[in-house]
Tab-separated table of C-alpha atoms in Angstrom:
chain	number	residue	atom	x	y	z
A	1	MET	CA	139.724	83.350	156.652
A	2	THR	CA	142.275	80.684	155.740
A	3	VAL	CA	142.298	78.997	152.360
A	4	GLU	CA	141.293	75.729	154.041
A	5	LYS	CA	138.243	77.327	155.699
A	6	LEU	CA	137.216	79.061	152.456
A	7	GLY	CA	137.397	75.769	150.604
A	8	LEU	CA	135.284	74.066	153.273
A	9	LEU	CA	132.660	76.832	153.046
A	10	ILE	CA	132.438	76.509	149.256
A	11	THR	CA	132.042	72.734	149.588
A	12	ILE	CA	129.231	73.137	152.136
A	13	LEU	CA	127.409	75.703	149.996
A	14	PHE	CA	127.752	73.576	146.858
A	15	THR	CA	126.419	70.513	148.704
A	16	PHE	CA	123.483	72.541	150.073
A	17	PHE	CA	122.415	73.878	146.689
A	18	PHE	CA	122.804	70.450	145.101
A	19	ILE	CA	120.621	68.784	147.722
A	20	ALA	CA	118.153	71.687	147.652
A	21	GLY	CA	117.789	71.298	143.928
A	22	LEU	CA	117.096	67.588	144.307
A	23	ALA	CA	114.548	68.341	147.001
A	24	GLY	CA	112.751	70.869	144.839
A	25	ILE	CA	113.446	73.835	147.141
A	26	PHE	CA	114.610	75.730	144.052
A	27	PRO	CA	112.391	74.645	141.146
A	28	ALA	CA	113.980	74.024	137.782
A	29	ALA	CA	113.508	76.644	135.077
A	30	ALA	CA	110.227	76.231	133.199
A	31	GLU	CA	110.436	74.859	129.684
A	32	GLN	CA	108.382	75.678	126.609
A	33	SER	CA	105.391	73.524	125.780
A	34	GLU	CA	106.269	70.663	123.488
A	35	PRO	CA	104.404	68.231	121.186
A	36	GLY	CA	102.409	65.766	123.224
A	37	ASP	CA	102.135	67.987	126.290
A	38	PHE	CA	98.417	68.533	125.681
A	39	ALA	CA	95.428	67.231	123.770
A	40	SER	CA	93.485	69.549	121.477
A	41	GLY	CA	90.372	68.804	123.524
A	42	GLN	CA	91.886	70.808	126.373
A	43	PHE	CA	91.373	73.983	124.308
A	44	SER	CA	87.992	75.624	123.695
A	45	LYS	CA	86.830	76.698	120.254
A	46	SER	CA	86.637	80.449	119.847
A	47	GLY	CA	82.899	80.369	119.265
A	48	LEU	CA	82.479	79.487	122.938
A	49	CYS	CA	84.349	82.644	123.936
A	50	SER	CA	82.006	84.754	121.812
A	51	ASN	CA	79.180	84.090	124.293
A	52	CYS	CA	80.685	86.727	126.589
A	53	HIS	CA	83.443	88.309	124.495
A	54	GLY	CA	81.430	89.082	121.365
A	55	ASN	CA	83.326	92.232	120.445
A	56	ALA	CA	86.773	90.653	120.763
A	57	PHE	CA	85.615	87.580	118.855
A	58	GLY	CA	84.097	89.666	116.062
A	59	GLU	CA	87.327	91.627	115.695
A	60	TRP	CA	89.523	88.516	115.688
A	61	ASP	CA	87.307	86.610	113.256
A	62	GLY	CA	88.718	87.008	109.758
A	63	SER	CA	92.020	88.457	110.972
A	64	MET	CA	95.365	87.029	109.920
A	65	HIS	CA	95.599	85.442	113.375
A	66	SER	CA	92.323	83.590	112.801
A	67	ASN	CA	93.532	82.574	109.333
A	68	SER	CA	97.108	81.783	110.341
A	69	ASP	CA	96.662	78.103	109.472
A	70	GLU	CA	94.270	78.519	106.526
A	71	ASP	CA	96.304	81.264	104.806
A	72	PHE	CA	96.759	79.817	101.291
A	73	PHE	CA	100.085	81.594	100.722
A	74	TYR	CA	101.480	80.203	103.965
A	75	GLN	CA	100.160	76.737	103.158
A	76	ALA	CA	101.842	76.707	99.756
A	77	MET	CA	105.180	77.634	101.311
A	78	LEU	CA	104.592	75.157	104.161
A	79	GLN	CA	104.225	72.239	101.769
A	80	GLU	CA	107.480	73.216	100.074
A	81	TYR	CA	109.129	73.433	103.477
A	82	GLY	CA	107.728	70.028	104.427
A	83	ALA	CA	109.430	68.351	101.480
A	84	ALA	CA	112.718	70.055	102.336
A	85	ALA	CA	112.396	69.265	106.035
A	86	GLU	CA	112.035	65.570	105.361
A	87	ALA	CA	115.028	65.564	103.030
A	88	GLU	CA	117.294	67.729	105.196
A	89	GLY	CA	116.263	66.667	108.687
A	90	LEU	CA	114.664	69.984	109.668
A	91	PRO	CA	111.897	70.004	112.311
A	92	GLU	CA	108.529	69.474	110.643
A	93	GLY	CA	106.666	71.600	113.178
A	94	PHE	CA	108.962	74.618	112.837
A	95	CYS	CA	106.523	76.895	110.949
A	96	SER	CA	103.413	75.399	112.526
A	97	ARG	CA	104.525	76.225	116.059
A	98	CYS	CA	103.427	79.813	115.404
A	99	HIS	CA	100.774	79.281	112.728
A	100	THR	CA	98.995	76.210	114.145
A	101	PRO	CA	100.120	76.072	117.789
A	102	ILE	CA	97.386	73.792	119.155
A	103	GLY	CA	98.113	71.337	116.369
A	104	VAL	CA	101.774	71.231	117.406
A	105	VAL	CA	101.406	70.805	121.169
A	106	SER	CA	98.678	68.162	120.670
A	107	GLU	CA	100.810	66.210	118.132
A	108	GLU	CA	98.269	66.680	115.355
A	109	ILE	CA	101.210	67.999	113.313
A	110	PRO	CA	102.844	66.280	111.487
A	111	PRO	CA	101.521	65.538	108.924
A	112	LEU	CA	101.758	69.036	107.454
A	113	ASP	CA	98.885	68.542	105.017
A	114	GLY	CA	96.391	69.246	107.814
A	115	SER	CA	94.735	65.850	107.598
A	116	GLY	CA	95.289	65.213	111.302
A	117	LEU	CA	94.081	68.564	112.591
A	118	SER	CA	91.106	68.987	114.888
A	119	GLU	CA	88.683	71.846	114.272
A	120	VAL	CA	90.038	73.814	117.213
A	121	ALA	CA	93.607	73.522	115.897
A	122	LYS	CA	92.513	74.817	112.488
A	123	GLU	CA	91.519	78.071	114.156
A	124	GLY	CA	95.191	79.021	114.196
A	125	VAL	CA	96.178	81.700	116.678
A	126	GLN	CA	92.875	81.594	118.514
A	127	CYS	CA	91.351	82.838	121.760
A	128	ASP	CA	91.996	79.947	124.116
A	129	PHE	CA	95.533	79.415	122.879
A	130	CYS	CA	96.538	83.052	123.440
A	131	HIS	CA	94.905	83.201	126.860
A	132	ALA	CA	96.436	79.894	127.927
A	133	VAL	CA	99.942	81.344	127.697
A	134	ALA	CA	101.057	81.411	131.332
A	135	GLU	CA	104.707	82.278	130.723
A	136	SER	CA	107.258	82.868	127.991
A	137	GLY	CA	110.616	81.196	127.524
A	138	GLY	CA	112.061	84.154	125.619
A	139	ILE	CA	112.017	85.763	122.194
A	140	GLY	CA	111.648	84.017	118.859
A	141	ASN	CA	110.554	80.616	117.521
A	142	ALA	CA	107.525	80.497	119.835
A	143	PRO	CA	108.804	79.462	123.289
A	144	TYR	CA	105.351	79.761	124.870
A	145	MET	CA	104.481	77.887	128.048
A	146	LEU	CA	100.837	76.872	128.082
A	147	ASP	CA	98.442	76.173	130.910
A	148	PRO	CA	95.128	75.328	129.251
A	149	GLY	CA	92.104	74.705	131.397
A	150	ASN	CA	89.698	76.670	133.533
A	151	VAL	CA	92.183	79.492	134.164
A	152	LYS	CA	92.355	82.157	131.434
A	153	TRP	CA	95.343	84.478	131.463
A	154	GLY	CA	95.142	88.191	130.683
A	155	ARG	CA	96.193	91.612	131.881
A	156	ARG	CA	93.510	92.576	134.417
A	157	THR	CA	94.023	92.019	138.140
A	158	ASP	CA	90.365	92.745	138.986
A	159	ALA	CA	88.651	90.637	136.312
A	160	GLN	CA	85.970	88.170	137.388
A	161	SER	CA	84.045	85.674	135.304
A	162	PRO	CA	81.254	83.189	136.010
A	163	ALA	CA	82.615	80.969	133.236
A	164	HIS	CA	86.257	80.548	134.245
A	165	GLU	CA	88.998	81.696	136.575
A	166	VAL	CA	91.184	84.661	135.647
A	167	GLU	CA	94.904	85.165	136.252
A	168	ALA	CA	96.823	88.340	135.423
A	169	HIS	CA	100.257	88.573	133.887
A	170	GLU	CA	101.840	91.915	133.051
A	171	PHE	CA	103.539	90.624	129.926
A	172	TYR	CA	100.156	90.574	128.148
A	173	THR	CA	100.674	94.335	127.763
A	174	GLN	CA	104.332	94.064	126.767
A	175	SER	CA	105.993	93.567	123.403
A	176	GLU	CA	107.760	90.479	124.733
A	177	TYR	CA	104.456	88.627	124.409
A	178	CYS	CA	104.390	89.356	120.670
A	179	GLY	CA	108.126	88.699	120.402
A	180	MET	CA	107.607	85.023	121.062
A	181	CYS	CA	106.477	84.547	117.451
A	182	HIS	CA	107.472	87.784	115.731
A	183	ASN	CA	111.165	86.930	115.698
A	184	ILE	CA	112.157	83.885	113.654
A	185	TYR	CA	115.517	82.113	113.574
A	186	HIS	CA	116.566	79.370	111.179
A	187	PRO	CA	116.135	76.008	112.945
A	188	ALA	CA	119.528	74.724	111.827
A	189	ASN	CA	121.945	77.641	111.418
A	190	ASN	CA	120.167	80.215	113.641
A	191	LEU	CA	120.187	82.890	110.894
A	192	THR	CA	117.688	85.650	111.663
A	193	LEU	CA	114.796	85.227	109.227
A	194	ALA	CA	112.461	87.824	110.735
A	195	ALA	CA	113.046	90.262	113.573
A	196	THR	CA	110.048	92.526	114.024
A	197	TYR	CA	110.419	92.421	117.806
A	198	THR	CA	114.136	93.214	117.714
A	199	GLU	CA	113.539	96.053	115.247
A	200	TRP	CA	111.079	97.533	117.758
A	201	LYS	CA	113.388	96.841	120.724
A	202	GLU	CA	116.186	98.815	119.077
A	203	SER	CA	113.873	101.666	118.007
A	204	PRO	CA	112.965	105.034	119.586
A	205	TYR	CA	109.501	103.608	120.278
A	206	ALA	CA	110.885	101.101	122.774
A	207	GLU	CA	112.848	103.892	124.467
A	208	GLU	CA	109.605	105.881	124.766
A	209	GLY	CA	107.736	102.900	126.246
A	210	VAL	CA	105.462	102.372	123.238
A	211	GLN	CA	104.527	98.680	123.025
A	212	CYS	CA	103.400	96.577	120.047
A	213	GLN	CA	99.899	96.412	121.525
A	214	ASP	CA	99.623	100.226	121.565
A	215	CYS	CA	99.568	100.333	117.760
A	216	HIS	CA	98.296	96.902	116.715
A	217	MET	CA	95.562	96.512	119.353
A	218	THR	CA	94.082	100.012	119.650
A	219	PRO	CA	92.257	102.292	117.183
A	220	GLY	CA	95.334	104.569	117.044
A	221	ILE	CA	96.975	102.724	114.090
A	222	VAL	CA	100.430	104.247	114.687
A	223	GLU	CA	100.040	105.285	118.317
A	224	TYR	CA	98.125	104.390	121.442
A	225	GLU	CA	94.491	105.475	121.470
A	226	ALA	CA	92.155	104.521	124.287
A	227	ASN	CA	89.233	102.292	123.365
A	228	PRO	CA	86.612	102.686	126.140
A	229	GLY	CA	84.029	99.951	126.528
A	230	LYS	CA	83.355	96.539	128.010
A	231	ALA	CA	85.664	93.557	127.759
A	232	THR	CA	82.674	91.247	128.327
A	233	SER	CA	78.969	91.666	127.727
A	234	SER	CA	78.194	91.664	131.459
A	235	GLY	CA	81.408	93.309	132.647
A	236	PRO	CA	82.039	96.833	133.891
A	237	GLU	CA	82.829	99.828	131.710
A	238	ARG	CA	86.559	100.110	131.186
A	239	GLU	CA	88.682	103.111	130.236
A	240	HIS	CA	90.423	100.954	127.661
A	241	VAL	CA	89.763	97.568	126.068
A	242	TYR	CA	92.327	96.224	123.635
A	243	THR	CA	90.984	95.562	120.149
A	244	HIS	CA	91.626	92.162	118.583
A	245	TYR	CA	91.959	92.975	114.876
A	246	PHE	CA	95.751	92.572	115.197
A	247	VAL	CA	96.157	94.969	112.293
A	248	GLY	CA	99.167	94.380	110.053
A	249	GLY	CA	99.937	95.074	106.416
A	250	ASN	CA	98.479	91.988	104.723
A	251	ALA	CA	95.867	93.298	102.298
A	252	PHE	CA	96.608	90.461	99.851
A	253	VAL	CA	95.492	87.374	101.749
A	254	THR	CA	92.642	89.190	103.527
A	255	ASP	CA	91.368	90.406	100.149
A	256	ALA	CA	91.615	86.969	98.535
A	257	LEU	CA	89.807	85.369	101.498
A	258	GLY	CA	87.017	87.940	101.324
A	259	GLU	CA	87.894	89.464	104.674
A	260	GLY	CA	87.137	93.032	103.632
A	261	ARG	CA	87.150	94.534	107.122
A	262	HIS	CA	90.689	93.351	107.740
A	263	GLU	CA	91.853	94.235	104.232
A	264	LYS	CA	90.660	97.804	104.769
A	265	ARG	CA	92.482	98.085	108.098
A	266	ALA	CA	95.688	96.707	106.589
A	267	ILE	CA	95.580	99.348	103.861
A	268	GLU	CA	94.900	102.067	106.406
A	269	SER	CA	97.834	100.888	108.497
A	270	LEU	CA	100.172	100.945	105.501
A	271	GLN	CA	99.041	104.448	104.585
A	272	HIS	CA	100.003	105.743	108.025
A	273	ALA	CA	103.487	104.246	107.965
A	274	ALA	CA	105.445	106.423	105.530
A	275	SER	CA	105.718	109.874	103.969
A	276	LEU	CA	107.403	111.373	100.906
A	277	ASP	CA	109.103	114.681	100.293
A	278	VAL	CA	110.467	115.790	96.923
A	279	LYS	CA	112.997	118.442	95.967
A	280	ALA	CA	113.190	119.310	92.265
A	281	PRO	CA	113.441	122.427	90.054
A	282	GLU	CA	110.283	123.739	88.414
A	283	ALA	CA	112.028	124.551	85.170
A	284	ALA	CA	115.155	123.740	83.152
A	285	GLU	CA	116.640	124.552	79.770
A	286	ALA	CA	116.745	121.959	76.999
A	287	GLY	CA	119.793	119.749	77.461
A	288	GLU	CA	120.099	120.616	81.156
A	289	THR	CA	120.208	117.836	83.760
A	290	VAL	CA	117.248	117.881	86.134
A	291	ASP	CA	118.089	116.444	89.562
A	292	ILE	CA	115.311	115.088	91.775
A	293	GLU	CA	115.730	114.130	95.427
A	294	VAL	CA	113.060	112.050	97.149
A	295	GLU	CA	113.038	111.473	100.911
A	296	ILE	CA	111.188	108.359	102.060
A	297	LYS	CA	110.525	108.450	105.776
A	298	ASN	CA	109.240	105.784	108.132
A	299	ILE	CA	106.883	107.938	110.205
A	300	GLY	CA	104.527	105.419	111.742
A	301	ALA	CA	105.915	101.886	112.017
A	302	GLY	CA	107.631	100.868	115.243
A	303	HIS	CA	109.818	98.515	113.211
A	304	LYS	CA	111.495	98.564	109.825
A	305	ILE	CA	109.382	98.902	106.697
A	306	PRO	CA	108.652	96.387	105.454
A	307	SER	CA	108.838	93.929	108.357
A	308	GLY	CA	108.096	90.265	108.930
A	309	VAL	CA	108.716	87.890	106.021
A	310	THR	CA	110.633	90.558	104.155
A	311	GLU	CA	112.157	88.251	101.566
A	312	ASP	CA	108.747	88.393	99.881
A	313	ARG	CA	107.394	91.826	100.829
A	314	GLU	CA	108.333	94.718	98.588
A	315	ILE	CA	108.321	98.504	98.879
A	316	TRP	CA	109.458	100.680	95.978
A	317	LEU	CA	109.140	104.210	94.648
A	318	GLU	CA	107.488	105.154	91.381
A	319	LEU	CA	108.380	108.607	90.121
A	320	THR	CA	107.040	110.513	87.107
A	321	ALA	CA	108.051	113.909	85.715
A	322	THR	CA	105.829	115.685	83.189
A	323	ASP	CA	105.848	119.102	81.550
A	324	ALA	CA	103.055	121.687	81.436
A	325	GLU	CA	101.347	119.860	78.565
A	326	GLY	CA	101.407	116.494	80.346
A	327	LYS	CA	104.259	115.122	78.258
A	328	GLU	CA	106.205	112.483	80.162
A	329	LEU	CA	109.801	113.527	80.724
A	330	TYR	CA	110.930	110.773	83.094
A	331	HIS	CA	109.404	107.638	84.592
A	332	SER	CA	110.920	105.182	87.094
A	333	GLY	CA	109.474	102.336	89.135
A	334	ALA	CA	106.595	101.268	86.889
A	335	LEU	CA	105.248	97.705	86.667
A	336	ASN	CA	105.263	95.922	83.320
A	337	GLU	CA	102.394	93.782	82.041
A	338	ALA	CA	103.678	90.751	83.965
A	339	GLY	CA	103.655	92.702	87.221
A	340	GLU	CA	107.451	92.981	87.383
A	341	ILE	CA	109.024	96.075	88.936
A	342	ASP	CA	111.242	98.298	86.819
A	343	PRO	CA	114.697	96.692	87.298
A	344	GLU	CA	116.237	100.160	87.729
A	345	ALA	CA	114.041	100.891	90.763
A	346	THR	CA	115.214	100.329	94.335
A	347	VAL	CA	113.180	97.669	96.122
A	348	TYR	CA	113.223	97.850	99.918
A	349	HIS	CA	113.279	94.320	101.347
A	350	THR	CA	115.627	91.547	102.514
A	351	VAL	CA	117.456	89.225	100.144
A	352	PHE	CA	118.640	85.886	101.533
A	353	ALA	CA	121.304	83.720	99.945
A	354	ASN	CA	121.515	79.925	99.843
A	355	SER	CA	124.660	77.854	100.323
A	356	GLU	CA	125.822	78.777	96.810
A	357	GLY	CA	125.404	82.486	97.457
A	358	GLN	CA	122.368	82.751	95.190
A	359	PRO	CA	119.221	84.697	96.158
A	360	THR	CA	116.402	82.536	97.509
A	361	LEU	CA	112.834	83.059	98.668
A	362	LYS	CA	112.912	79.701	100.443
A	363	VAL	CA	113.987	80.739	103.913
A	364	TRP	CA	114.840	77.173	104.936
A	365	GLU	CA	117.630	77.345	102.338
A	366	ALA	CA	118.931	80.671	103.688
A	367	GLU	CA	122.477	80.692	105.013
A	368	SER	CA	123.286	84.398	104.788
A	369	ILE	CA	121.800	87.806	104.040
A	370	LEU	CA	122.893	89.386	100.753
A	371	TYR	CA	121.470	92.744	101.736
A	372	ASP	CA	118.795	94.401	103.834
A	373	ASN	CA	117.990	97.985	102.828
A	374	ARG	CA	114.752	98.420	104.752
A	375	ILE	CA	113.896	101.718	106.430
A	376	LEU	CA	114.370	102.008	110.198
A	377	PRO	CA	111.675	103.438	112.526
A	378	LYS	CA	111.607	107.265	112.462
A	379	ALA	CA	114.424	107.205	109.899
A	380	SER	CA	114.544	108.140	106.241
A	381	VAL	CA	116.374	107.269	103.045
A	382	LEU	CA	117.097	109.440	100.022
A	383	GLU	CA	116.627	108.447	96.404
A	384	ASN	CA	118.248	110.570	93.710
A	385	HIS	CA	116.888	110.601	90.160
A	386	SER	CA	117.858	112.684	87.156
A	387	PHE	CA	117.029	113.189	83.499
A	388	VAL	CA	118.023	115.501	80.693
A	389	MET	CA	115.430	118.114	79.766
A	390	PRO	CA	114.369	117.353	76.161
A	391	GLU	CA	113.854	119.862	73.386
A	392	GLY	CA	110.339	121.257	73.174
A	393	ALA	CA	109.386	120.542	76.792
A	394	THR	CA	107.259	123.258	78.333
A	395	PRO	CA	107.849	124.262	81.964
A	396	PRO	CA	106.871	124.010	84.730
A	397	ILE	CA	108.029	120.503	85.545
A	398	THR	CA	105.559	118.501	87.633
A	399	ILE	CA	106.829	115.671	89.813
A	400	LYS	CA	104.599	112.908	91.090
A	401	SER	CA	105.900	110.120	93.306
A	402	VAL	CA	104.150	107.129	94.873
A	403	LEU	CA	105.541	104.704	97.435
A	404	HIS	CA	104.130	101.272	96.608
A	405	TYR	CA	103.804	98.127	98.739
A	406	ARG	CA	102.826	94.568	98.003
A	407	SER	CA	102.920	91.400	100.086
A	408	ALA	CA	104.817	89.375	97.493
A	409	SER	CA	106.058	89.646	93.941
A	410	GLN	CA	103.560	88.682	91.263
A	411	GLU	CA	106.184	86.325	89.834
A	412	HIS	CA	106.434	84.353	93.071
A	413	ILE	CA	102.650	84.036	93.412
A	414	ASP	CA	102.375	82.904	89.786
A	415	GLU	CA	105.059	80.264	90.417
A	416	LEU	CA	103.187	78.922	93.449
A	417	PHE	CA	99.615	78.989	92.155
A	418	GLY	CA	99.759	79.400	88.401
A	419	GLU	CA	99.519	82.525	86.300
A	420	GLY	CA	96.211	84.345	86.651
A	421	THR	CA	95.148	82.640	89.904
A	422	TYR	CA	95.846	85.619	92.154
A	423	THR	CA	96.713	89.218	91.432
A	424	VAL	CA	98.769	90.719	94.233
A	425	PRO	CA	97.316	94.136	95.088
A	426	VAL	CA	99.677	97.106	94.990
A	427	ILE	CA	98.989	99.502	97.855
A	428	ASP	CA	99.924	103.172	97.662
A	429	MET	CA	101.549	103.817	101.032
A	430	ALA	CA	102.350	107.479	100.415
A	431	THR	CA	102.123	109.982	97.555
A	432	TYR	CA	103.695	113.287	96.605
A	433	PRO	CA	101.918	115.622	96.296
A	434	GLU	CA	99.716	114.154	98.994
A	435	THR	CA	96.401	112.779	97.774
A	436	ASP	CA	93.423	111.171	99.477
A	437	THR	CA	94.116	107.443	99.437
A	438	SER	CA	91.254	106.470	101.757
A	439	SER	CA	89.247	105.087	98.836
A	440	GLN	CA	91.721	102.235	98.300
A	441	GLY	CA	90.327	98.866	99.292
A	442	ILE	CA	86.644	98.514	100.171
A	443	PRO	CA	84.194	101.401	100.638
A	444	GLU	CA	83.138	102.617	104.047
A	445	MET	CA	80.106	100.738	105.323
A	446	GLY	CA	79.200	102.653	108.464
A	447	ALA	CA	78.535	101.480	112.005
A	448	ALA	CA	75.391	99.561	111.118
A	449	GLY	CA	77.198	97.558	108.456
A	450	MET	CA	80.063	96.764	110.813
A	451	LEU	CA	77.668	95.559	113.514
A	452	ALA	CA	75.877	93.379	110.999
A	453	ILE	CA	79.138	91.744	109.930
A	454	VAL	CA	80.158	91.082	113.529
A	455	PHE	CA	76.721	89.547	114.225
A	456	LEU	CA	76.900	87.311	111.152
A	457	ALA	CA	80.446	86.266	112.070
A	458	VAL	CA	79.325	85.193	115.540
A	459	VAL	CA	76.356	83.261	114.131
A	460	TYR	CA	78.576	81.571	111.547
A	461	ARG	CA	81.119	80.457	114.124
A	462	LYS	CA	78.396	79.133	116.401
A	463	LEU	CA	76.927	77.105	113.537
A	464	LYS	CA	80.403	75.676	112.871
A	465	GLY	CA	80.402	74.496	116.451
């Protein structure tokens, strides 16, 4: 083919594709839903869904998804962000796009004080929003594409309903669905602020085909476990129905809001995430250095620990050595009376820096990461401690170590709400020697108690409209 003929062919093909695009033969790429695309009245309140999906509703009710807008910690940070956004030209709806999605797409946000929100928007990440997601525009900063109306989207190809139409989409069973919101990038400088999805994507779990839903939407906690039952009250028996507790690690907000069922599950999840192993001598002579090695292993989380808003979340090790008479020989990682962690202890989290290179908890100020020492999935870190054996100590030496977790530092909560308003619970994720930590949180209430709570939740939501 001559150069002239090749050029003519390219011109013809270019012209064809250009005209075809104008004619709509090849549709343009779909775009994420934006403010003003919908009215809040196009979305149903979750109480309506409970008529047929009572189990799913009862599990969702009280979860962090159901409280994503009403979460007092989030709201305090949101108001600080709002002031900064106005001053610095940042998008006001940046945080709300995940936390109050109906409010964003229906232009009920701004204002950020919630004064313009409808009741359905206040439900946060609610039933009809999640099942109106027809497509995703990618990962991070909530690029969902909504199609609210009579069609409800889900994972089943054989589902039928007398109340609405059903469409199936395979990504409802894939981590990419969760990745829409569970990666966060700074709206101005694109710095990664949270990367739970990416942490999973780069982990052994992704290589093994384990999805976010397998752990966070089944009874398995750290692995897939089938949950047989009915997805609807009148539907067929299924081999597996996803649960809708959306279990995470937030035992602080759930506790403060009185959501005991979800607090208990958060604690249980945390206590399946890590393990400890200690190597230390049983005896030593006075004046001899005693070396202690502690291995902290991420055994159950498909992402780093901690994950999410890790500028606030903290994991640290407390270690105590005593002699045969109970005399304390060494102690690291204790909290003082103000709830501050021993400054010599290693805290596993992310530290962001502002434009002056100073640490900041205000992620909208973040321009770089000072350090990130969190523990990768199925990986471990070693901590080395030592002390000098004192005179008069009686062997054997007993070592006790506890891996602690809390959702935020007590200092930060006191700054936001005032000293004494909230006490951030400290959760024991793992202990050495191993002890029974199942009593942390609320006591077991049995099946009857759980059913009663679900029933009362449904009644309450119906009364709210």
